[in-house]
Amino acid sequence: MMRCGEHLWILCALFISLFPHLSTSSWESMIYVGCTQAKYNPGSPYESSLNSVLASLVNSASLSNYNTFNIPTDDNSDAVSGLFQCRGDLSTSDCHSCVANAVSRIGGYCMGTCGGALQLDGCFIKYDNASFVGQLDKTEVSHKCGPPSGAGNERDAVLAYLGGGGGQYFRVGGSGRVQGVVQCEQDLSSGQCDECLSEAIQRLRTECATSPWGDVFLAKCYARYSVSQTQATTGYARPSSESGRDDNDETEKTLALFIGLIAGVTMLIVFVSFLGKSLQRKDGM
């Protein structure tokens, strides 16, 4: 078993996108999850401190939309840092529900790992034994773009506006049919936030150049936009294809193929077993 000090993060954005939760609210939709390869020993002081951090994240989310925690282990050999942040337009009750949902799900993806991060549409949680609070990280962890169609100059105008927030941690904007939103983790300074968003917006322009919607998530911030069929409002609404309708269709097809494959294998096993018994009867005659 690896020690918690040995870090290698594995991101699972692609895998999760193939199996979205079909019945969840929009803010519960999965964006990505990442886990360290290093694991802790079950029943260790680290596990106890981690459970305390995760419980603190959920409890604190009923009072605010952001907080950080650092809890040392009982033997003082290590410490667990944790952070949660909700989307800036979520109510306190929705924030609490989102964080509780994220905490309940991350254990299934990052079972026994020293570090884990999970981004839902409405909130983000992270824990690790390595220090990460207050540190700028512009690593790209996820990006998705709609099919090429031509977003026009309105998109560039919205992204330019969102990039000039002057250190605002959450900002939405719209122009014509284009809506956009950006957000930084609040443990960053205003200067670090601007730097992170500048990188995210530049990648969004490049990677989703002619798409009607696009998302770029860096480790410490994200930028998103969508082109709707109606005039933009002051809020941000994900288009139906972005919110999972297309992914759901693909999921149903994938599950149907998987079930069909299992059924076929089962029938083959039954046939081979029956054939074997028949041959045995013939040999014994």
CSV table of C-alpha atoms in Angstrom, one decimal:
chain,number,residue,atom,x,y,z
A,1,MET,CA,0.0,0.0,0.0
A,2,MET,CA,1.3,3.4,-1.0
A,3,ARG,CA,1.9,6.1,1.6
A,4,CYS,CA,-0.3,9.2,1.5
A,5,GLY,CA,2.8,11.3,0.7
A,6,GLU,CA,3.1,9.7,-2.7
A,7,HIS,CA,0.8,11.6,-5.1
A,8,LEU,CA,-0.5,10.8,-8.5
A,9,TRP,CA,-4.0,12.0,-9.4
A,10,ILE,CA,-6.2,10.1,-11.8
A,11,LEU,CA,-9.0,12.0,-13.4
A,12,CYS,CA,-12.1,10.2,-14.6
A,13,ALA,CA,-14.1,12.8,-16.5
A,14,LEU,CA,-14.5,10.7,-19.6
A,15,PHE,CA,-15.7,7.6,-17.7
A,16,ILE,CA,-18.2,9.5,-15.7
A,17,SER,CA,-19.6,11.2,-18.8
A,18,LEU,CA,-20.6,7.8,-20.2
A,19,PHE,CA,-22.7,6.9,-17.1
A,20,PRO,CA,-24.4,10.1,-15.8
A,21,HIS,CA,-27.0,10.0,-13.1
A,22,LEU,CA,-30.2,10.1,-15.1
A,23,SER,CA,-32.6,11.3,-12.3
A,24,THR,CA,-30.5,13.9,-10.5
A,25,SER,CA,-31.2,17.6,-10.3
A,26,SER,CA,-29.2,19.8,-12.6
A,27,TRP,CA,-26.8,20.9,-9.8
A,28,GLU,CA,-26.1,17.2,-9.0
A,29,SER,CA,-24.9,16.4,-12.5
A,30,MET,CA,-21.4,15.0,-12.6
A,31,ILE,CA,-18.6,17.0,-14.2
A,32,TYR,CA,-15.5,15.1,-13.2
A,33,VAL,CA,-13.9,13.2,-10.3
A,34,GLY,CA,-10.2,12.7,-9.5
A,35,CYS,CA,-8.5,10.4,-6.9
A,36,THR,CA,-4.9,9.9,-5.8
A,37,GLN,CA,-3.3,6.5,-6.3
A,38,ALA,CA,-1.9,6.6,-2.8
A,39,LYS,CA,-4.2,5.0,-0.2
A,40,TYR,CA,-4.4,5.0,3.6
A,41,ASN,CA,-4.7,1.9,5.9
A,42,PRO,CA,-8.3,1.2,7.0
A,43,GLY,CA,-8.9,2.1,10.6
A,44,SER,CA,-5.8,4.4,10.6
A,45,PRO,CA,-5.7,7.8,12.3
A,46,TYR,CA,-5.8,9.3,8.8
A,47,GLU,CA,-9.2,7.7,8.0
A,48,SER,CA,-10.6,9.1,11.3
A,49,SER,CA,-9.4,12.6,10.4
A,50,LEU,CA,-10.7,12.3,6.9
A,51,ASN,CA,-14.2,11.3,8.1
A,52,SER,CA,-14.1,14.4,10.4
A,53,VAL,CA,-13.2,16.7,7.5
A,54,LEU,CA,-15.9,15.3,5.2
A,55,ALA,CA,-18.5,15.7,8.0
A,56,SER,CA,-17.3,19.3,8.6
A,57,LEU,CA,-17.8,20.1,4.9
A,58,VAL,CA,-21.4,18.9,4.9
A,59,ASN,CA,-22.2,20.7,8.2
A,60,SER,CA,-20.6,24.0,7.1
A,61,ALA,CA,-22.4,24.0,3.8
A,62,SER,CA,-25.7,24.6,5.7
A,63,LEU,CA,-24.3,28.0,6.8
A,64,SER,CA,-22.1,29.2,3.9
A,65,ASN,CA,-21.2,28.5,0.3
A,66,TYR,CA,-17.5,28.0,0.9
A,67,ASN,CA,-15.2,26.8,3.6
A,68,THR,CA,-11.9,25.0,4.3
A,69,PHE,CA,-10.7,22.7,7.1
A,70,ASN,CA,-7.5,21.2,8.2
A,71,ILE,CA,-7.6,18.4,10.8
A,72,PRO,CA,-4.4,16.7,12.1
A,73,THR,CA,-4.3,12.9,12.7
A,74,ASP,CA,-4.4,11.6,16.3
A,75,ASP,CA,-0.8,10.6,16.1
A,76,ASN,CA,0.2,14.0,14.6
A,77,SER,CA,1.9,12.1,11.7
A,78,ASP,CA,-0.3,13.8,9.0
A,79,ALA,CA,-3.1,16.2,8.5
A,80,VAL,CA,-6.2,16.2,6.2
A,81,SER,CA,-7.2,19.4,4.3
A,82,GLY,CA,-10.7,19.8,2.9
A,83,LEU,CA,-12.5,22.4,0.9
A,84,PHE,CA,-16.0,22.8,-0.5
A,85,GLN,CA,-17.5,25.6,-2.7
A,86,CYS,CA,-20.9,25.9,-4.2
A,87,ARG,CA,-21.9,27.7,-7.4
A,88,GLY,CA,-22.5,31.4,-6.6
A,89,ASP,CA,-26.2,31.4,-7.4
A,90,LEU,CA,-27.2,28.4,-5.3
A,91,SER,CA,-29.3,28.9,-2.2
A,92,THR,CA,-28.0,27.8,1.1
A,93,SER,CA,-30.3,24.8,1.2
A,94,ASP,CA,-29.3,23.7,-2.3
A,95,CYS,CA,-25.7,24.2,-1.5
A,96,HIS,CA,-26.0,22.0,1.6
A,97,SER,CA,-27.8,19.3,-0.4
A,98,CYS,CA,-25.2,19.4,-3.2
A,99,VAL,CA,-22.2,19.1,-0.8
A,100,ALA,CA,-23.9,16.3,1.1
A,101,ASN,CA,-24.6,14.5,-2.3
A,102,ALA,CA,-20.9,15.0,-3.4
A,103,VAL,CA,-19.6,13.7,-0.1
A,104,SER,CA,-21.8,10.6,-0.3
A,105,ARG,CA,-20.7,9.9,-3.8
A,106,ILE,CA,-16.9,10.5,-3.6
A,107,GLY,CA,-16.4,7.5,-1.4
A,108,GLY,CA,-17.6,5.2,-4.1
A,109,TYR,CA,-15.1,6.7,-6.6
A,110,CYS,CA,-12.1,7.3,-4.3
A,111,MET,CA,-12.5,4.5,-1.8
A,112,GLY,CA,-9.5,4.5,0.6
A,113,THR,CA,-7.5,7.1,-1.3
A,114,CYS,CA,-5.5,9.8,0.5
A,115,GLY,CA,-6.9,12.5,-1.8
A,116,GLY,CA,-10.1,13.0,-3.8
A,117,ALA,CA,-11.8,15.8,-5.7
A,118,LEU,CA,-15.4,15.8,-7.2
A,119,GLN,CA,-17.0,18.5,-9.2
A,120,LEU,CA,-20.8,18.5,-9.6
A,121,ASP,CA,-22.7,21.1,-11.6
A,122,GLY,CA,-23.5,23.0,-8.4
A,123,CYS,CA,-20.6,22.4,-6.1
A,124,PHE,CA,-17.0,21.2,-5.7
A,125,ILE,CA,-15.3,19.2,-2.9
A,126,LYS,CA,-11.7,18.2,-2.3
A,127,TYR,CA,-9.6,16.6,0.3
A,128,ASP,CA,-5.9,15.7,0.5
A,129,ASN,CA,-3.0,15.3,2.9
A,130,ALA,CA,-0.9,17.6,0.7
A,131,SER,CA,-1.4,21.3,1.1
A,132,PHE,CA,-3.5,22.8,-1.7
A,133,VAL,CA,-5.5,25.7,0.0
A,134,GLY,CA,-4.5,29.1,-1.4
A,135,GLN,CA,-2.3,27.6,-4.1
A,136,LEU,CA,-3.0,28.5,-7.8
A,137,ASP,CA,-3.3,25.5,-10.0
A,138,LYS,CA,-4.2,26.0,-13.7
A,139,THR,CA,-4.1,22.3,-14.7
A,140,GLU,CA,-7.0,21.5,-17.0
A,141,VAL,CA,-9.1,18.7,-15.5
A,142,SER,CA,-12.1,18.7,-17.9
A,143,HIS,CA,-13.4,20.4,-21.1
A,144,LYS,CA,-16.5,19.7,-23.2
A,145,CYS,CA,-17.6,21.4,-26.4
A,146,GLY,CA,-20.8,21.3,-28.4
A,147,PRO,CA,-20.8,20.4,-32.1
A,148,PRO,CA,-19.3,23.0,-34.4
A,149,SER,CA,-22.0,25.5,-35.5
A,150,GLY,CA,-20.6,29.0,-35.2
A,151,ALA,CA,-21.0,30.9,-31.9
A,152,GLY,CA,-20.4,34.3,-33.4
A,153,ASN,CA,-19.1,37.6,-31.9
A,154,GLU,CA,-21.7,37.6,-29.1
A,155,ARG,CA,-19.8,34.7,-27.4
A,156,ASP,CA,-16.5,36.6,-27.5
A,157,ALA,CA,-18.1,39.7,-26.1
A,158,VAL,CA,-19.6,37.7,-23.2
A,159,LEU,CA,-16.3,36.0,-22.5
A,160,ALA,CA,-14.4,39.3,-22.6
A,161,TYR,CA,-16.9,40.7,-20.0
A,162,LEU,CA,-16.5,37.7,-17.8
A,163,GLY,CA,-12.7,37.9,-17.9
A,164,GLY,CA,-12.8,41.5,-16.7
A,165,GLY,CA,-14.3,40.8,-13.3
A,166,GLY,CA,-11.5,42.4,-11.3
A,167,GLY,CA,-11.1,39.5,-8.9
A,168,GLN,CA,-14.8,38.6,-8.5
A,169,TYR,CA,-15.1,35.0,-7.6
A,170,PHE,CA,-18.4,34.4,-9.3
A,171,ARG,CA,-19.7,36.3,-12.3
A,172,VAL,CA,-22.5,35.7,-14.9
A,173,GLY,CA,-23.2,37.7,-18.1
A,174,GLY,CA,-25.2,37.6,-21.3
A,175,SER,CA,-25.4,39.2,-24.7
A,176,GLY,CA,-28.1,38.4,-27.2
A,177,ARG,CA,-28.6,34.6,-27.1
A,178,VAL,CA,-25.3,33.9,-25.3
A,179,GLN,CA,-25.0,33.3,-21.6
A,180,GLY,CA,-21.8,32.7,-19.6
A,181,VAL,CA,-20.5,32.1,-16.1
A,182,VAL,CA,-17.1,31.9,-14.5
A,183,GLN,CA,-16.1,31.0,-10.9
A,184,CYS,CA,-12.8,30.7,-8.9
A,185,GLU,CA,-12.2,28.9,-5.7
A,186,GLN,CA,-12.4,31.5,-2.9
A,187,ASP,CA,-9.1,30.4,-1.4
A,188,LEU,CA,-7.3,32.2,-4.2
A,189,SER,CA,-6.3,35.9,-4.0
A,190,SER,CA,-8.1,38.3,-6.5
A,191,GLY,CA,-5.0,38.3,-8.6
A,192,GLN,CA,-4.7,34.6,-8.7
A,193,CYS,CA,-8.4,34.4,-9.6
A,194,ASP,CA,-8.0,36.7,-12.5
A,195,GLU,CA,-5.0,34.7,-13.7
A,196,CYS,CA,-6.8,31.4,-13.5
A,197,LEU,CA,-9.9,32.8,-15.3
A,198,SER,CA,-7.8,34.3,-18.0
A,199,GLU,CA,-6.3,30.9,-18.7
A,200,ALA,CA,-9.7,29.1,-18.6
A,201,ILE,CA,-11.3,31.6,-21.0
A,202,GLN,CA,-8.4,31.5,-23.4
A,203,ARG,CA,-8.7,27.7,-23.6
A,204,LEU,CA,-12.5,27.9,-24.0
A,205,ARG,CA,-12.1,30.2,-27.0
A,206,THR,CA,-9.5,27.9,-28.5
A,207,GLU,CA,-10.9,24.5,-27.7
A,208,CYS,CA,-14.6,25.4,-28.3
A,209,ALA,CA,-14.0,27.9,-31.1
A,210,THR,CA,-17.3,27.4,-33.1
A,211,SER,CA,-19.4,25.4,-30.6
A,212,PRO,CA,-22.8,26.6,-29.3
A,213,TRP,CA,-21.8,25.7,-25.8
A,214,GLY,CA,-18.6,24.9,-24.0
A,215,ASP,CA,-17.0,24.2,-20.5
A,216,VAL,CA,-13.4,24.4,-19.4
A,217,PHE,CA,-12.6,23.4,-15.8
A,218,LEU,CA,-9.2,24.1,-14.4
A,219,ALA,CA,-8.1,22.8,-11.0
A,220,LYS,CA,-9.0,26.2,-9.4
A,221,CYS,CA,-11.6,27.8,-11.6
A,222,TYR,CA,-13.9,27.3,-14.6
A,223,ALA,CA,-15.5,29.2,-17.5
A,224,ARG,CA,-18.7,28.2,-19.3
A,225,TYR,CA,-21.0,29.5,-22.0
A,226,SER,CA,-24.0,28.5,-24.0
A,227,VAL,CA,-26.1,29.8,-26.9
A,228,SER,CA,-29.8,29.5,-26.3
A,229,GLN,CA,-32.7,29.8,-28.8
A,230,THR,CA,-34.1,32.9,-26.9
A,231,GLN,CA,-32.7,36.1,-25.7
A,232,ALA,CA,-30.1,35.7,-22.9
A,233,THR,CA,-31.1,36.5,-19.3
A,234,THR,CA,-28.9,37.6,-16.4
A,235,GLY,CA,-28.6,34.0,-15.2
A,236,TYR,CA,-26.8,31.0,-16.7
A,237,ALA,CA,-28.9,28.0,-18.0
A,238,ARG,CA,-27.2,24.9,-19.4
A,239,PRO,CA,-28.7,23.9,-22.8
A,240,SER,CA,-30.6,20.6,-22.9
A,241,SER,CA,-27.8,18.8,-24.8
A,242,GLU,CA,-25.2,20.0,-22.3
A,243,SER,CA,-27.3,19.1,-19.3
A,244,GLY,CA,-27.3,15.4,-20.2
A,245,ARG,CA,-30.0,14.7,-22.7
A,246,ASP,CA,-27.5,13.5,-25.4
A,247,ASP,CA,-25.4,11.7,-22.8
A,248,ASN,CA,-28.5,10.0,-21.5
A,249,ASP,CA,-29.4,8.7,-24.9
A,250,GLU,CA,-25.9,7.3,-25.3
A,251,THR,CA,-26.1,5.8,-21.8
A,252,GLU,CA,-29.3,4.0,-22.6
A,253,LYS,CA,-27.7,2.6,-25.8
A,254,THR,CA,-24.6,1.6,-23.8
A,255,LEU,CA,-26.6,-0.1,-21.1
A,256,ALA,CA,-28.8,-1.9,-23.7
A,257,LEU,CA,-25.7,-3.2,-25.4
A,258,PHE,CA,-24.2,-4.3,-22.1
A,259,ILE,CA,-27.4,-6.1,-21.0
A,260,GLY,CA,-27.6,-7.7,-24.4
A,261,LEU,CA,-24.0,-8.9,-24.2
A,262,ILE,CA,-24.6,-10.4,-20.7
A,263,ALA,CA,-27.7,-12.1,-21.9
A,264,GLY,CA,-25.9,-13.6,-24.9
A,265,VAL,CA,-23.0,-14.9,-22.7
A,266,THR,CA,-25.5,-16.4,-20.3
A,267,MET,CA,-27.3,-18.2,-23.1
A,268,LEU,CA,-24.0,-19.5,-24.5
A,269,ILE,CA,-23.0,-20.9,-21.1
A,270,VAL,CA,-26.4,-22.6,-20.7
A,271,PHE,CA,-26.1,-24.1,-24.3
A,272,VAL,CA,-22.6,-25.4,-23.7
A,273,SER,CA,-23.6,-26.9,-20.4
A,274,PHE,CA,-26.6,-28.6,-22.0
A,275,LEU,CA,-24.4,-29.9,-24.9
A,276,GLY,CA,-21.9,-31.3,-22.5
A,277,LYS,CA,-24.5,-33.2,-20.5
A,278,SER,CA,-26.0,-34.5,-23.7
A,279,LEU,CA,-22.6,-35.8,-24.8
A,280,GLN,CA,-22.0,-37.4,-21.4
A,281,ARG,CA,-25.3,-39.3,-21.7
A,282,LYS,CA,-24.4,-40.5,-25.2
A,283,ASP,CA,-21.0,-41.7,-23.9
A,284,GLY,CA,-22.6,-43.6,-21.1
A,285,MET,CA,-25.0,-45.5,-23.3
